One Martini backbone bead per residue (centre of mass of N, CA, C, O) as a GRO file, in nm:
protein
  305
    1UNK     BB    1   0.501  -2.081  -0.695
    2UNK     BB    2   0.434  -1.804  -0.535
    3UNK     BB    3   0.215  -1.665  -0.301
    4UNK     BB    4   0.012  -1.407  -0.284
    5UNK     BB    5  -0.094  -1.237  -0.004
    6UNK     BB    6  -0.366  -1.175  -0.141
    7UNK     BB    7  -0.441  -1.489  -0.207
    8UNK     BB    8  -0.724  -1.468  -0.066
    9UNK     BB    9  -1.025  -1.611   0.098
   10UNK     BB   10  -1.372  -1.557   0.155
   11UNK     BB   11  -1.709  -1.603   0.154
   12UNK     BB   12  -1.833  -1.309   0.266
   13UNK     BB   13  -1.761  -1.157  -0.022
   14UNK     BB   14  -1.998  -1.250  -0.191
   15UNK     BB   15  -2.196  -1.017  -0.022
   16UNK     BB   16  -2.091  -0.756  -0.069
   17UNK     BB   17  -2.099  -0.401  -0.053
   18UNK     BB   18  -2.039  -0.170  -0.301
   19UNK     BB   19  -1.920   0.152  -0.375
   20UNK     BB   20  -2.089   0.341  -0.648
   21UNK     BB   21  -2.107   0.692  -0.621
   22UNK     BB   22  -2.326   0.608  -0.356
   23UNK     BB   23  -2.371   0.308  -0.424
   24UNK     BB   24  -2.504   0.014  -0.329
   25UNK     BB   25  -2.344  -0.296  -0.449
   26UNK     BB   26  -2.324  -0.579  -0.557
   27UNK     BB   27  -2.060  -0.761  -0.676
   28UNK     BB   28  -2.193  -0.814  -0.965
   29UNK     BB   29  -2.289  -0.481  -1.003
   30UNK     BB   30  -1.998  -0.328  -0.956
   31UNK     BB   31  -1.983  -0.089  -1.208
   32UNK     BB   32  -1.814   0.066  -1.499
   33UNK     BB   33  -1.745   0.202  -1.739
   34UNK     BB   34  -1.538   0.205  -2.032
   35UNK     BB   35  -1.483   0.536  -2.007
   36UNK     BB   36  -1.342   0.535  -1.810
   37UNK     BB   37  -1.023   0.655  -1.675
   38UNK     BB   38  -0.937   0.406  -1.510
   39UNK     BB   39  -0.976   0.181  -1.732
   40UNK     BB   40  -0.840   0.339  -1.986
   41UNK     BB   41  -0.555   0.501  -1.819
   42UNK     BB   42  -0.502   0.546  -1.521
   43UNK     BB   43  -0.682   0.771  -1.417
   44UNK     BB   44  -0.584   0.803  -1.073
   45UNK     BB   45  -0.649   0.728  -0.733
   46UNK     BB   46  -0.542   0.549  -0.407
   47UNK     BB   47  -0.635   0.332  -0.139
   48UNK     BB   48  -0.518   0.119   0.141
   49UNK     BB   49  -0.731   0.011   0.409
   50UNK     BB   50  -0.723  -0.069   0.762
   51UNK     BB   51  -0.958  -0.264   0.984
   52UNK     BB   52  -0.974  -0.168   1.352
   53UNK     BB   53  -1.234  -0.175   1.547
   54UNK     BB   54  -1.406   0.012   1.337
   55UNK     BB   55  -1.132   0.143   1.214
   56UNK     BB   56  -0.917   0.344   1.030
   57UNK     BB   57  -0.613   0.321   0.993
   58UNK     BB   58  -0.463   0.609   0.927
   59UNK     BB   59  -0.684   0.798   0.761
   60UNK     BB   60  -0.558   1.085   0.757
   61UNK     BB   61  -0.289   0.999   0.584
   62UNK     BB   62  -0.431   0.879   0.341
   63UNK     BB   63  -0.619   1.124   0.260
   64UNK     BB   64  -0.402   1.300   0.200
   65UNK     BB   65  -0.249   1.157  -0.020
   66UNK     BB   66  -0.491   1.150  -0.206
   67UNK     BB   67  -0.527   1.459  -0.249
   68UNK     BB   68  -0.249   1.526  -0.326
   69UNK     BB   69  -0.258   1.344  -0.588
   70UNK     BB   70  -0.527   1.503  -0.720
   71UNK     BB   71  -0.374   1.753  -0.740
   72UNK     BB   72  -0.125   1.702  -0.912
   73UNK     BB   73  -0.353   1.590  -1.150
   74UNK     BB   74  -0.589   1.785  -1.147
   75UNK     BB   75  -0.810   1.665  -0.967
   76UNK     BB   76  -1.148   1.609  -0.866
   77UNK     BB   77  -1.291   1.420  -0.619
   78UNK     BB   78  -1.597   1.557  -0.531
   79UNK     BB   79  -1.516   1.567  -0.214
   80UNK     BB   80  -1.480   1.598   0.106
   81UNK     BB   81  -1.312   1.465   0.330
   82UNK     BB   82  -1.564   1.419   0.520
   83UNK     BB   83  -1.730   1.293   0.295
   84UNK     BB   84  -1.557   1.050   0.243
   85UNK     BB   85  -1.547   0.930   0.512
   86UNK     BB   86  -1.864   0.880   0.549
   87UNK     BB   87  -1.858   0.708   0.310
   88UNK     BB   88  -1.672   0.470   0.436
   89UNK     BB   89  -1.857   0.424   0.670
   90UNK     BB   90  -2.118   0.331   0.532
   91UNK     BB   91  -2.000   0.088   0.401
   92UNK     BB   92  -1.921  -0.052   0.643
   93UNK     BB   93  -2.187  -0.071   0.783
   94UNK     BB   94  -2.339  -0.211   0.540
   95UNK     BB   95  -2.158  -0.486   0.634
   96UNK     BB   96  -2.074  -0.519   0.922
   97UNK     BB   97  -1.750  -0.397   0.970
   98UNK     BB   98  -1.458  -0.426   1.197
   99UNK     BB   99  -1.286  -0.665   1.091
  100UNK     BB  100  -1.017  -0.793   0.888
  101UNK     BB  101  -1.016  -0.556   0.679
  102UNK     BB  102  -1.004  -0.441   0.339
  103UNK     BB  103  -0.966  -0.128   0.161
  104UNK     BB  104  -1.059   0.006  -0.156
  105UNK     BB  105  -0.990   0.319  -0.276
  106UNK     BB  106  -1.125   0.492  -0.564
  107UNK     BB  107  -1.002   0.763  -0.801
  108UNK     BB  108  -1.163   0.890  -1.086
  109UNK     BB  109  -1.198   1.134  -1.332
  110UNK     BB  110  -1.405   0.952  -1.516
  111UNK     BB  111  -1.594   1.008  -1.782
  112UNK     BB  112  -1.553   0.986  -2.134
  113UNK     BB  113  -1.637   1.067  -2.468
  114UNK     BB  114  -1.363   0.936  -2.517
  115UNK     BB  115  -1.068   0.757  -2.639
  116UNK     BB  116  -0.880   1.007  -2.448
  117UNK     BB  117  -0.619   1.163  -2.264
  118UNK     BB  118  -0.764   1.417  -2.237
  119UNK     BB  119  -0.935   1.595  -1.977
  120UNK     BB  120  -1.138   1.760  -2.175
  121UNK     BB  121  -1.310   1.460  -2.202
  122UNK     BB  122  -1.464   1.487  -1.997
  123UNK     BB  123  -1.770   1.391  -1.827
  124UNK     BB  124  -1.833   1.504  -1.547
  125UNK     BB  125  -1.734   1.350  -1.271
  126UNK     BB  126  -1.601   1.133  -1.061
  127UNK     BB  127  -1.502   0.810  -0.953
  128UNK     BB  128  -1.609   0.641  -0.675
  129UNK     BB  129  -1.454   0.344  -0.495
  130UNK     BB  130  -1.566   0.105  -0.251
  131UNK     BB  131  -1.375  -0.182  -0.130
  132UNK     BB  132  -1.474  -0.430   0.104
  133UNK     BB  133  -1.263  -0.684   0.265
  134UNK     BB  134  -1.206  -0.991   0.373
  135UNK     BB  135  -0.857  -0.965   0.479
  136UNK     BB  136  -0.588  -1.168   0.539
  137UNK     BB  137  -0.278  -1.266   0.633
  138UNK     BB  138  -0.130  -1.509   0.599
  139UNK     BB  139  -0.062  -1.775   0.782
  140UNK     BB  140   0.273  -1.697   0.930
  141UNK     BB  141   0.388  -1.441   0.774
  142UNK     BB  142   0.534  -1.307   1.041
  143UNK     BB  143   0.738  -1.535   1.075
  144UNK     BB  144   0.841  -1.677   0.764
  145UNK     BB  145   0.824  -1.486   0.548
  146UNK     BB  146   1.007  -1.343   0.255
  147UNK     BB  147   1.073  -1.376  -0.074
  148UNK     BB  148   1.326  -1.215  -0.262
  149UNK     BB  149   1.372  -1.021  -0.588
  150UNK     BB  150   1.545  -0.896  -0.837
  151UNK     BB  151   1.474  -0.667  -1.066
  152UNK     BB  152   1.493  -0.494  -1.378
  153UNK     BB  153   1.275  -0.301  -1.288
  154UNK     BB  154   1.253   0.017  -1.235
  155UNK     BB  155   1.240   0.326  -1.052
  156UNK     BB  156   1.173   0.625  -1.176
  157UNK     BB  157   1.173   0.904  -1.288
  158UNK     BB  158   0.977   1.196  -1.215
  159UNK     BB  159   1.001   1.301  -1.517
  160UNK     BB  160   0.817   1.063  -1.601
  161UNK     BB  161   0.726   0.911  -1.310
  162UNK     BB  162   0.602   0.973  -1.001
  163UNK     BB  163   0.632   0.757  -0.720
  164UNK     BB  164   0.468   0.946  -0.518
  165UNK     BB  165   0.217   0.874  -0.703
  166UNK     BB  166  -0.093   0.708  -0.632
  167UNK     BB  167  -0.153   0.542  -0.906
  168UNK     BB  168  -0.349   0.370  -1.160
  169UNK     BB  169  -0.055   0.332  -1.265
  170UNK     BB  170   0.097  -0.013  -1.237
  171UNK     BB  171   0.290  -0.148  -1.465
  172UNK     BB  172   0.565  -0.138  -1.331
  173UNK     BB  173   0.504  -0.322  -1.084
  174UNK     BB  174   0.387  -0.557  -1.227
  175UNK     BB  175   0.633  -0.638  -1.390
  176UNK     BB  176   0.781  -0.692  -1.124
  177UNK     BB  177   0.600  -0.928  -1.030
  178UNK     BB  178   0.631  -1.116  -1.241
  179UNK     BB  179   0.924  -1.160  -1.227
  180UNK     BB  180   0.906  -1.285  -0.922
  181UNK     BB  181   0.719  -1.503  -0.953
  182UNK     BB  182   0.900  -1.672  -1.191
  183UNK     BB  183   1.114  -1.671  -0.951
  184UNK     BB  184   0.966  -1.767  -0.667
  185UNK     BB  185   0.856  -1.502  -0.537
  186UNK     BB  186   0.694  -1.265  -0.342
  187UNK     BB  187   0.868  -1.018  -0.441
  188UNK     BB  188   0.985  -0.716  -0.571
  189UNK     BB  189   1.313  -0.598  -0.585
  190UNK     BB  190   1.375  -0.213  -0.646
  191UNK     BB  191   1.551  -0.006  -0.821
  192UNK     BB  192   1.699   0.266  -0.921
  193UNK     BB  193   1.875   0.441  -1.158
  194UNK     BB  194   2.134   0.405  -0.958
  195UNK     BB  195   2.122   0.107  -0.809
  196UNK     BB  196   1.945   0.155  -0.566
  197UNK     BB  197   1.746   0.085  -0.318
  198UNK     BB  198   1.398   0.151  -0.307
  199UNK     BB  199   1.171  -0.125  -0.340
  200UNK     BB  200   0.884  -0.279  -0.381
  201UNK     BB  201   0.602  -0.338  -0.550
  202UNK     BB  202   0.407  -0.312  -0.259
  203UNK     BB  203   0.651  -0.250  -0.080
  204UNK     BB  204   0.851  -0.181   0.173
  205UNK     BB  205   1.233  -0.150   0.249
  206UNK     BB  206   1.402  -0.312   0.512
  207UNK     BB  207   1.712  -0.285   0.692
  208UNK     BB  208   1.949  -0.464   0.941
  209UNK     BB  209   2.227  -0.294   1.090
  210UNK     BB  210   2.384  -0.267   1.361
  211UNK     BB  211   2.123  -0.160   1.500
  212UNK     BB  212   1.973  -0.059   1.233
  213UNK     BB  213   1.751   0.121   1.032
  214UNK     BB  214   1.694   0.078   0.682
  215UNK     BB  215   1.599   0.289   0.418
  216UNK     BB  216   1.532   0.464   0.166
  217UNK     BB  217   1.529   0.782   0.069
  218UNK     BB  218   1.231   0.827  -0.111
  219UNK     BB  219   1.260   0.925  -0.410
  220UNK     BB  220   1.144   0.628  -0.558
  221UNK     BB  221   0.894   0.640  -0.364
  222UNK     BB  222   0.639   0.588  -0.184
  223UNK     BB  223   0.469   0.764   0.087
  224UNK     BB  224   0.445   0.552   0.332
  225UNK     BB  225   0.264   0.502   0.591
  226UNK     BB  226   0.411   0.246   0.727
  227UNK     BB  227   0.678   0.361   0.699
  228UNK     BB  228   0.663   0.606   0.862
  229UNK     BB  229   0.567   0.461   1.123
  230UNK     BB  230   0.822   0.288   1.163
  231UNK     BB  231   1.021   0.530   1.195
  232UNK     BB  232   0.889   0.670   1.427
  233UNK     BB  233   0.890   0.423   1.648
  234UNK     BB  234   1.181   0.378   1.650
  235UNK     BB  235   1.278   0.663   1.730
  236UNK     BB  236   1.110   0.666   2.004
  237UNK     BB  237   1.291   0.390   2.079
  238UNK     BB  238   1.604   0.474   1.996
  239UNK     BB  239   1.609   0.366   1.698
  240UNK     BB  240   1.795   0.382   1.407
  241UNK     BB  241   1.679   0.571   1.163
  242UNK     BB  242   1.738   0.549   0.803
  243UNK     BB  243   1.759   0.750   0.504
  244UNK     BB  244   1.892   0.595   0.241
  245UNK     BB  245   2.175   0.475   0.029
  246UNK     BB  246   2.185   0.167  -0.089
  247UNK     BB  247   2.310  -0.163  -0.155
  248UNK     BB  248   2.275  -0.510  -0.226
  249UNK     BB  249   2.546  -0.556  -0.046
  250UNK     BB  250   2.397  -0.466   0.237
  251UNK     BB  251   2.179  -0.656   0.210
  252UNK     BB  252   2.349  -0.929   0.184
  253UNK     BB  253   2.487  -0.830   0.478
  254UNK     BB  254   2.243  -0.853   0.678
  255UNK     BB  255   2.074  -0.917   0.964
  256UNK     BB  256   1.807  -0.799   0.854
  257UNK     BB  257   1.447  -0.802   0.692
  258UNK     BB  258   1.185  -0.582   0.582
  259UNK     BB  259   0.828  -0.535   0.520
  260UNK     BB  260   0.576  -0.270   0.434
  261UNK     BB  261   0.213  -0.250   0.499
  262UNK     BB  262  -0.118  -0.207   0.544
  263UNK     BB  263  -0.204  -0.512   0.522
  264UNK     BB  264   0.065  -0.654   0.718
  265UNK     BB  265   0.276  -0.461   0.790
  266UNK     BB  266   0.506  -0.645   0.940
  267UNK     BB  267   0.735  -0.827   0.741
  268UNK     BB  268   0.962  -1.080   0.711
  269UNK     BB  269   1.303  -1.153   0.555
  270UNK     BB  270   1.441  -1.479   0.446
  271UNK     BB  271   1.527  -1.351   0.141
  272UNK     BB  272   1.767  -1.271  -0.108
  273UNK     BB  273   1.890  -1.386  -0.384
  274UNK     BB  274   1.951  -1.645  -0.205
  275UNK     BB  275   1.988  -1.501   0.043
  276UNK     BB  276   2.029  -1.567   0.396
  277UNK     BB  277   1.828  -1.445   0.658
  278UNK     BB  278   1.704  -1.334   0.946
  279UNK     BB  279   1.383  -1.450   1.076
  280UNK     BB  280   1.260  -1.279   1.295
  281UNK     BB  281   1.445  -1.096   1.445
  282UNK     BB  282   1.469  -0.876   1.716
  283UNK     BB  283   1.396  -0.614   1.557
  284UNK     BB  284   1.131  -0.695   1.433
  285UNK     BB  285   0.974  -0.796   1.686
  286UNK     BB  286   0.977  -0.517   1.793
  287UNK     BB  287   0.851  -0.355   1.563
  288UNK     BB  288   0.596  -0.522   1.554
  289UNK     BB  289   0.507  -0.402   1.858
  290UNK     BB  290   0.498  -0.122   1.806
  291UNK     BB  291   0.314  -0.105   1.570
  292UNK     BB  292   0.057  -0.228   1.711
  293UNK     BB  293   0.028   0.007   1.923
  294UNK     BB  294   0.005   0.236   1.715
  295UNK     BB  295  -0.274   0.128   1.616
  296UNK     BB  296  -0.437   0.126   1.861
  297UNK     BB  297  -0.413   0.428   1.914
  298UNK     BB  298  -0.538   0.540   1.643
  299UNK     BB  299  -0.801   0.401   1.696
  300UNK     BB  300  -0.883   0.495   1.984
  301UNK     BB  301  -0.874   0.819   1.876
  302UNK     BB  302  -1.059   0.803   1.668
  303UNK     BB  303  -1.324   0.968   1.482
  304UNK     BB  304  -1.609   0.923   1.411
  305UNK     BB  305  -1.908   1.034   1.217
   0.00000   0.00000   0.00000
């Protein structure tokens, strides 16, 4: 069975401090109530944040997405954007972290008075948890690439659960991940309700065909930050980069393929459903460089509180 990209460990993480509602707690003492909305029902939103040179990369985009998601589910975050930014950096500074750090920001609706879905039984404010960890992608992953397997689990209709919402309810992606792992793949490639390629279970998917970069229409996937940055840097460099419907036939015949995500950036794909692709071909290598440059620019221009 393939190893998860996030299945990495660093002994320094044993002593990290985790921020729970503004209080810094040792890892083994960082807990929430069993009545918390996130634990009980997956009721909340989250973001994954990458730290580079003491700054959170693309923090404005991530927090905009988090607050938009909270608004969509009628949830009060409980802090302003500036206050949440300050809390994030307080957590980073308390741990003395400035590089090689991946941070999970979780906001749930808060504690419920009883195990029930109606938000009117929530008592008190939201629960805000910040988990910073020393975590780097597996060594060599940006060269050797990933193996994907197309799973039977589909990305759903927005009338059922809008895939653009970065919610704590991730069972759809978890079941896709399970099937892919059991097939010996690193990630599950997921289709939309019409059979077109949508996204992977935890990353966004791109193909390269005849000098063009394609990704899904975006109708059935999260509005990924790294996805958007990749499209931007490609277009700025004069590379045709389009969002469109395409099928597995297009994938199997592609010149190159890659996935994007906050944790590992741009990672090549070497195989999809047993079909071999050029791994880290010229387009992927070029885009990796353009993306790294944009990250450097963003953290250089970032203003810390």
